Amino acid sequence: QVQLVESGGGLVQAGGSLRLSCVASGRIFSINAMGWYRQAPGKQRELVAAIVSGGSTNYGDSLKGRFTISRDIAKNTVYLQMNSLKPEDTAAYYCNFVVKQGYGRTSYEYWGQGTQVTVAS
């Protein structure tokens, strides 16, 4: 019912920057939260950054200051600005939306397909 499409990943040299975008389409009544997670091969998926409906944000350990999450609610879009990239940032990055599809308390969670970020050393 909701589709998330990510873009902006690619290959970048250490110290470089990338900006990821994720746009949602489909049945969205309201958005409770948006977030970015990443997963490297053999590693657990970890939080990169999240932003809740009130606008407050939280970041994974050691990422605040290099990564910035932002949103455009009108466009159902969340962004991740990544600066000073390091080889250890290499991973598949997934966007996540928690949405309501009508009045009431029921929320639904959706994930994007992932976009690969590779930081060359």
CSV table of N, CA and C in Angstrom, one decimal:
chain,number,residue,atom,x,y,z
A,1,GLN,N,0.8,-1.2,0.0
A,1,GLN,CA,0.0,0.0,0.0
A,1,GLN,C,0.8,1.2,0.0
A,2,VAL,N,2.0,1.2,0.5
A,2,VAL,CA,3.0,2.3,0.6
A,2,VAL,C,4.3,1.8,0.0
A,3,GLN,N,4.8,2.5,-1.0
A,3,GLN,CA,6.1,2.2,-1.6
A,3,GLN,C,7.1,3.3,-1.3
A,4,LEU,N,8.3,2.9,-0.9
A,4,LEU,CA,9.4,3.8,-0.7
A,4,LEU,C,10.4,3.6,-1.7
A,5,VAL,N,10.9,4.7,-2.3
A,5,VAL,CA,11.9,4.7,-3.4
A,5,VAL,C,13.1,5.5,-2.9
A,6,GLU,N,14.2,4.9,-2.8
A,6,GLU,CA,15.4,5.6,-2.4
A,6,GLU,C,16.3,5.9,-3.6
A,7,SER,N,17.1,7.0,-3.4
A,7,SER,CA,18.0,7.4,-4.5
A,7,SER,C,19.2,8.1,-3.8
A,8,GLY,N,20.2,8.2,-4.6
A,8,GLY,CA,21.4,9.0,-4.1
A,8,GLY,C,22.6,8.3,-3.7
A,9,GLY,N,22.5,6.9,-3.6
A,9,GLY,CA,23.6,6.1,-3.2
A,9,GLY,C,24.6,6.1,-4.4
A,10,GLY,N,25.8,5.5,-4.0
A,10,GLY,CA,26.8,5.4,-5.0
A,10,GLY,C,28.2,5.2,-4.4
A,11,LEU,N,29.2,5.4,-5.2
A,11,LEU,CA,30.6,5.3,-4.8
A,11,LEU,C,31.2,6.6,-4.6
A,12,VAL,N,31.8,6.8,-3.5
A,12,VAL,CA,32.4,8.1,-3.1
A,12,VAL,C,33.7,7.8,-2.4
A,13,GLN,N,34.6,8.8,-2.6
A,13,GLN,CA,35.9,8.7,-1.9
A,13,GLN,C,35.8,9.1,-0.4
A,14,ALA,N,36.6,8.5,0.4
A,14,ALA,CA,36.6,8.9,1.8
A,14,ALA,C,36.8,10.4,2.0
A,15,GLY,N,36.0,10.9,2.9
A,15,GLY,CA,35.9,12.4,3.1
A,15,GLY,C,34.9,13.1,2.2
A,16,GLY,N,34.3,12.4,1.3
A,16,GLY,CA,33.3,13.0,0.4
A,16,GLY,C,31.9,13.0,1.1
A,17,SER,N,30.9,13.4,0.3
A,17,SER,CA,29.6,13.6,0.7
A,17,SER,C,28.6,13.0,-0.2
A,18,LEU,N,27.5,12.5,0.3
A,18,LEU,CA,26.3,12.1,-0.5
A,18,LEU,C,25.1,12.5,0.2
A,19,ARG,N,24.0,12.7,-0.6
A,19,ARG,CA,22.7,13.0,-0.1
A,19,ARG,C,21.7,12.0,-0.6
A,20,LEU,N,21.1,11.2,0.3
A,20,LEU,CA,20.2,10.2,0.0
A,20,LEU,C,18.8,10.8,0.1
A,21,SER,N,17.9,10.4,-0.7
A,21,SER,CA,16.5,10.8,-0.7
A,21,SER,C,15.6,9.5,-0.7
A,22,CYS,N,14.5,9.7,-0.1
A,22,CYS,CA,13.5,8.6,-0.1
A,22,CYS,C,12.1,9.2,-0.1
A,23,VAL,N,11.4,8.9,-1.1
A,23,VAL,CA,10.0,9.4,-1.3
A,23,VAL,C,9.0,8.3,-1.2
A,24,ALA,N,7.9,8.5,-0.5
A,24,ALA,CA,6.9,7.5,-0.3
A,24,ALA,C,5.7,7.9,-1.1
A,25,SER,N,5.0,6.8,-1.6
A,25,SER,CA,3.8,7.0,-2.3
A,25,SER,C,2.8,5.9,-1.9
A,26,GLY,N,1.5,6.2,-2.1
A,26,GLY,CA,0.5,5.3,-1.7
A,26,GLY,C,-0.4,5.8,-0.7
A,27,ARG,N,-1.0,4.9,0.1
A,27,ARG,CA,-2.0,5.3,1.1
A,27,ARG,C,-1.3,5.8,2.4
A,28,ILE,N,-1.2,7.1,2.5
A,28,ILE,CA,-0.6,7.7,3.7
A,28,ILE,C,-1.6,8.7,4.2
A,29,PHE,N,-2.0,8.5,5.4
A,29,PHE,CA,-2.9,9.5,6.1
A,29,PHE,C,-2.1,10.5,6.9
A,30,SER,N,-1.1,10.0,7.6
A,30,SER,CA,-0.2,10.8,8.4
A,30,SER,C,1.1,10.0,8.6
A,31,ILE,N,2.1,10.7,8.9
A,31,ILE,CA,3.4,10.1,9.1
A,31,ILE,C,3.8,10.3,10.6
A,32,ASN,N,4.1,9.2,11.2
A,32,ASN,CA,4.5,9.2,12.6
A,32,ASN,C,6.0,9.4,12.7
A,33,ALA,N,6.7,8.8,11.8
A,33,ALA,CA,8.2,8.8,11.9
A,33,ALA,C,8.8,8.5,10.6
A,34,MET,N,10.0,9.0,10.4
A,34,MET,CA,10.8,8.6,9.2
A,34,MET,C,12.2,8.3,9.7
A,35,GLY,N,12.9,7.4,9.1
A,35,GLY,CA,14.2,7.1,9.5
A,35,GLY,C,15.1,6.5,8.4
A,36,TRP,N,16.3,6.4,8.7
A,36,TRP,CA,17.3,5.8,7.9
A,36,TRP,C,18.1,4.7,8.8
A,37,TYR,N,18.2,3.5,8.2
A,37,TYR,CA,19.0,2.5,8.8
A,37,TYR,C,20.0,2.0,7.8
A,38,ARG,N,21.0,1.3,8.3
A,38,ARG,CA,22.0,0.8,7.4
A,38,ARG,C,22.4,-0.6,7.8
A,39,GLN,N,22.9,-1.4,6.9
A,39,GLN,CA,23.3,-2.8,7.2
A,39,GLN,C,24.4,-3.2,6.2
A,40,ALA,N,25.5,-3.5,6.8
A,40,ALA,CA,26.7,-4.0,6.1
A,40,ALA,C,26.6,-5.6,6.1
A,41,PRO,N,27.2,-6.2,5.1
A,41,PRO,CA,27.2,-7.7,5.1
A,41,PRO,C,27.7,-8.3,6.4
A,42,GLY,N,27.0,-9.2,6.9
A,42,GLY,CA,27.4,-9.9,8.2
A,42,GLY,C,27.2,-9.0,9.4
A,43,LYS,N,26.6,-7.9,9.3
A,43,LYS,CA,26.3,-7.0,10.4
A,43,LYS,C,24.8,-6.8,10.6
A,44,GLN,N,24.5,-6.5,11.8
A,44,GLN,CA,23.1,-6.2,12.1
A,44,GLN,C,22.7,-4.8,11.6
A,45,ARG,N,21.4,-4.7,11.2
A,45,ARG,CA,20.9,-3.4,10.8
A,45,ARG,C,20.9,-2.4,12.0
A,46,GLU,N,21.4,-1.2,11.7
A,46,GLU,CA,21.5,-0.3,12.8
A,46,GLU,C,20.9,1.1,12.4
A,47,LEU,N,20.4,1.8,13.4
A,47,LEU,CA,19.8,3.1,13.2
A,47,LEU,C,20.9,4.1,12.8
A,48,VAL,N,20.6,4.8,11.7
A,48,VAL,CA,21.5,5.9,11.3
A,48,VAL,C,20.9,7.2,11.9
A,49,ALA,N,19.6,7.5,11.5
A,49,ALA,CA,19.0,8.7,12.0
A,49,ALA,C,17.5,8.5,11.9
A,50,ALA,N,16.7,9.2,12.7
A,50,ALA,CA,15.3,9.2,12.7
A,50,ALA,C,14.7,10.5,13.1
A,51,ILE,N,13.5,10.8,12.5
A,51,ILE,CA,12.8,12.0,12.9
A,51,ILE,C,11.4,11.7,13.1
A,52,VAL,N,10.8,12.2,14.2
A,52,VAL,CA,9.4,11.9,14.5
A,52,VAL,C,8.5,13.0,14.1
A,53,SER,N,7.3,12.8,14.3
A,53,SER,CA,6.3,13.7,13.8
A,53,SER,C,6.4,15.1,14.4
A,54,GLY,N,6.9,15.2,15.6
A,54,GLY,CA,7.1,16.6,16.2
A,54,GLY,C,8.4,17.3,15.7
A,55,GLY,N,9.2,16.6,15.0
A,55,GLY,CA,10.4,17.2,14.5
A,55,GLY,C,11.7,16.8,15.2
A,56,SER,N,11.6,16.2,16.3
A,56,SER,CA,12.8,15.8,17.0
A,56,SER,C,13.5,14.7,16.3
A,57,THR,N,14.8,14.7,16.5
A,57,THR,CA,15.7,13.7,15.8
A,57,THR,C,16.5,12.9,16.8
A,58,ASN,N,17.0,11.8,16.3
A,58,ASN,CA,18.0,11.1,17.0
A,58,ASN,C,18.9,10.4,16.0
A,59,TYR,N,20.1,10.1,16.4
A,59,TYR,CA,21.2,9.6,15.5
A,59,TYR,C,21.9,8.4,16.2
A,60,GLY,N,22.4,7.6,15.3
A,60,GLY,CA,23.2,6.5,15.8
A,60,GLY,C,24.5,7.0,16.4
A,61,ASP,N,25.1,6.2,17.2
A,61,ASP,CA,26.3,6.6,17.9
A,61,ASP,C,27.4,7.0,16.9
A,62,SER,N,28.0,8.2,17.2
A,62,SER,CA,29.1,8.7,16.4
A,62,SER,C,28.7,9.3,15.1
A,63,LEU,N,27.4,9.3,14.8
A,63,LEU,CA,27.0,9.8,13.5
A,63,LEU,C,26.5,11.3,13.5
A,64,LYS,N,26.0,11.7,14.6
A,64,LYS,CA,25.6,13.1,14.8
A,64,LYS,C,26.8,14.0,14.6
A,65,GLY,N,26.6,15.0,13.7
A,65,GLY,CA,27.7,15.9,13.4
A,65,GLY,C,28.2,15.6,12.0
A,66,ARG,N,28.1,14.4,11.5
A,66,ARG,CA,28.5,14.1,10.1
A,66,ARG,C,27.2,13.9,9.3
A,67,PHE,N,26.2,13.3,9.9
A,67,PHE,CA,25.0,13.0,9.1
A,67,PHE,C,23.8,13.9,9.6
A,68,THR,N,23.0,14.3,8.7
A,68,THR,CA,21.8,15.1,9.1
A,68,THR,C,20.6,14.6,8.4
A,69,ILE,N,19.6,14.3,9.2
A,69,ILE,CA,18.3,13.9,8.6
A,69,ILE,C,17.4,15.1,8.5
A,70,SER,N,16.6,15.2,7.4
A,70,SER,CA,15.6,16.2,7.2
A,70,SER,C,14.5,15.7,6.4
A,71,ARG,N,13.4,16.5,6.4
A,71,ARG,CA,12.2,15.9,5.7
A,71,ARG,C,11.4,17.0,5.0
A,72,ASP,N,10.6,16.6,4.1
A,72,ASP,CA,9.6,17.5,3.4
A,72,ASP,C,8.3,16.7,3.5
A,73,ILE,N,7.5,17.1,4.5
A,73,ILE,CA,6.3,16.3,4.8
A,73,ILE,C,5.3,16.4,3.6
A,74,ALA,N,5.3,17.6,3.0
A,74,ALA,CA,4.3,17.8,1.9
A,74,ALA,C,4.7,16.9,0.7
A,75,LYS,N,5.9,16.5,0.6
A,75,LYS,CA,6.4,15.7,-0.5
A,75,LYS,C,6.6,14.2,-0.1
A,76,ASN,N,6.2,13.9,1.2
A,76,ASN,CA,6.4,12.6,1.7
A,76,ASN,C,7.9,12.1,1.5
A,77,THR,N,8.8,13.0,1.8
A,77,THR,CA,10.2,12.7,1.5
A,77,THR,C,11.1,12.9,2.7
A,78,VAL,N,12.0,12.0,2.8
A,78,VAL,CA,13.0,12.2,3.9
A,78,VAL,C,14.4,12.1,3.2
A,79,TYR,N,15.3,12.9,3.8
A,79,TYR,CA,16.7,13.0,3.2
A,79,TYR,C,17.7,12.7,4.3
A,80,LEU,N,18.8,12.2,3.8
A,80,LEU,CA,20.0,12.0,4.7
A,80,LEU,C,21.2,12.6,4.0
A,81,GLN,N,21.7,13.7,4.6
A,81,GLN,CA,22.9,14.3,4.2
A,81,GLN,C,24.1,13.7,4.9
A,82,MET,N,25.0,13.1,4.2
A,82,MET,CA,26.2,12.4,4.8
A,82,MET,C,27.4,13.1,4.3
A,83,ASN,N,28.2,13.6,5.3
A,83,ASN,CA,29.4,14.3,5.1
A,83,ASN,C,30.6,13.6,5.8
A,84,SER,N,31.8,13.9,5.3
A,84,SER,CA,33.0,13.3,5.9
A,84,SER,C,32.9,11.8,5.9
A,85,LEU,N,32.5,11.2,4.8
A,85,LEU,CA,32.2,9.8,4.8
A,85,LEU,C,33.5,9.0,5.0
A,86,LYS,N,33.4,7.8,5.7
A,86,LYS,CA,34.5,7.0,6.0
A,86,LYS,C,34.2,5.6,5.4
A,87,PRO,N,35.2,4.8,5.2
A,87,PRO,CA,35.0,3.5,4.6
A,87,PRO,C,34.1,2.6,5.5
A,88,GLU,N,34.1,2.8,6.8
A,88,GLU,CA,33.2,2.1,7.6
A,88,GLU,C,31.7,2.5,7.5
A,89,ASP,N,31.4,3.5,6.7
A,89,ASP,CA,30.1,3.9,6.4
A,89,ASP,C,29.5,3.1,5.3
A,90,THR,N,30.3,2.3,4.6
A,90,THR,CA,29.9,1.4,3.5
A,90,THR,C,28.8,0.5,4.0
A,91,ALA,N,27.6,0.5,3.4
A,91,ALA,CA,26.5,-0.3,3.7
A,91,ALA,C,25.4,-0.1,2.8
A,92,ALA,N,24.4,-1.0,2.9
A,92,ALA,CA,23.1,-0.7,2.2
A,92,ALA,C,22.3,0.2,3.2
A,93,TYR,N,21.7,1.2,2.7
A,93,TYR,CA,21.0,2.2,3.5
A,93,TYR,C,19.5,2.0,3.1
A,94,TYR,N,18.7,1.9,4.2
A,94,TYR,CA,17.3,1.7,4.0
A,94,TYR,C,16.5,2.8,4.7
A,95,CYS,N,15.5,3.3,4.0
A,95,CYS,CA,14.6,4.3,4.6
A,95,CYS,C,13.4,3.6,5.2
A,96,ASN,N,12.8,4.2,6.2
A,96,ASN,CA,11.8,3.6,7.0
A,96,ASN,C,10.7,4.6,7.3
A,97,PHE,N,9.5,4.3,7.0
A,97,PHE,CA,8.4,5.2,7.4
A,97,PHE,C,7.4,4.4,8.3
A,98,VAL,N,7.0,5.1,9.3
A,98,VAL,CA,5.9,4.6,10.2
A,98,VAL,C,4.7,5.6,9.9
A,99,VAL,N,3.6,5.0,9.4
A,99,VAL,CA,2.5,5.8,8.9
A,99,VAL,C,1.2,5.3,9.5
A,100,LYS,N,0.2,6.2,9.5
A,100,LYS,CA,-1.2,5.9,9.7
A,100,LYS,C,-1.9,6.0,8.4
A,101,GLN,N,-2.9,5.1,8.3
A,101,GLN,CA,-3.6,5.1,7.0
A,101,GLN,C,-5.1,5.4,7.2
A,102,GLY,N,-5.4,6.0,8.4
A,102,GLY,CA,-6.7,6.5,8.7
A,102,GLY,C,-6.8,7.0,10.1
A,103,TYR,N,-7.9,7.4,10.5
A,103,TYR,CA,-8.1,7.8,11.9
A,103,TYR,C,-7.9,6.6,12.8
A,104,GLY,N,-7.4,6.8,14.0
A,104,GLY,CA,-7.2,5.7,14.9
A,104,GLY,C,-5.7,5.6,15.3
A,105,ARG,N,-5.4,4.6,16.1
A,105,ARG,CA,-4.0,4.4,16.6
A,105,ARG,C,-3.2,3.5,15.8
A,106,THR,N,-3.8,2.8,14.9
A,106,THR,CA,-3.0,1.7,14.1
A,106,THR,C,-2.0,2.4,13.2
A,107,SER,N,-0.7,1.9,13.4
A,107,SER,CA,0.3,2.4,12.5
A,107,SER,C,0.9,1.2,11.7
A,108,TYR,N,1.5,1.6,10.6
A,108,TYR,CA,2.1,0.6,9.8
A,108,TYR,C,3.6,1.0,9.4
A,109,GLU,N,4.4,0.0,9.3
A,109,GLU,CA,5.8,0.3,9.1
A,109,GLU,C,6.2,-0.2,7.7
A,110,TYR,N,6.9,0.6,6.9
A,110,TYR,CA,7.3,0.3,5.6
A,110,TYR,C,8.8,0.6,5.4
A,111,TRP,N,9.4,-0.2,4.6
A,111,TRP,CA,10.9,-0.1,4.3
A,111,TRP,C,11.1,0.0,2.8
A,112,GLY,N,12.1,0.8,2.5
A,112,GLY,CA,12.6,0.9,1.1
A,112,GLY,C,13.4,-0.3,0.7
A,113,GLN,N,13.8,-0.4,-0.5
A,113,GLN,CA,14.5,-1.5,-1.0
A,113,GLN,C,16.0,-1.5,-0.7
A,114,GLY,N,16.5,-0.3,-0.3
A,114,GLY,CA,17.9,-0.1,0.0
A,114,GLY,C,18.6,0.5,-1.1
A,115,THR,N,19.6,1.3,-0.8
A,115,THR,CA,20.5,1.9,-1.7
A,115,THR,C,21.9,1.8,-1.2
A,116,GLN,N,22.8,1.3,-2.1
A,116,GLN,CA,24.1,1.0,-1.7
A,116,GLN,C,25.0,2.3,-1.6
A,117,VAL,N,25.7,2.4,-0.5
A,117,VAL,CA,26.7,3.4,-0.3
A,117,VAL,C,28.0,2.8,-0.1
A,118,THR,N,29.0,3.1,-1.0
A,118,THR,CA,30.3,2.5,-0.9
A,118,THR,C,31.3,3.7,-0.8
A,119,VAL,N,32.1,3.6,0.2
A,119,VAL,CA,33.1,4.6,0.5
A,119,VAL,C,34.5,4.0,0.3
A,120,ALA,N,35.2,4.5,-0.7
A,120,ALA,CA,36.5,4.0,-1.1
A,120,ALA,C,37.5,4.5,-0.2
A,121,SER,N,38.5,3.6,0.2
A,121,SER,CA,39.6,4.0,1.0
A,121,SER,C,40.8,4.3,0.1
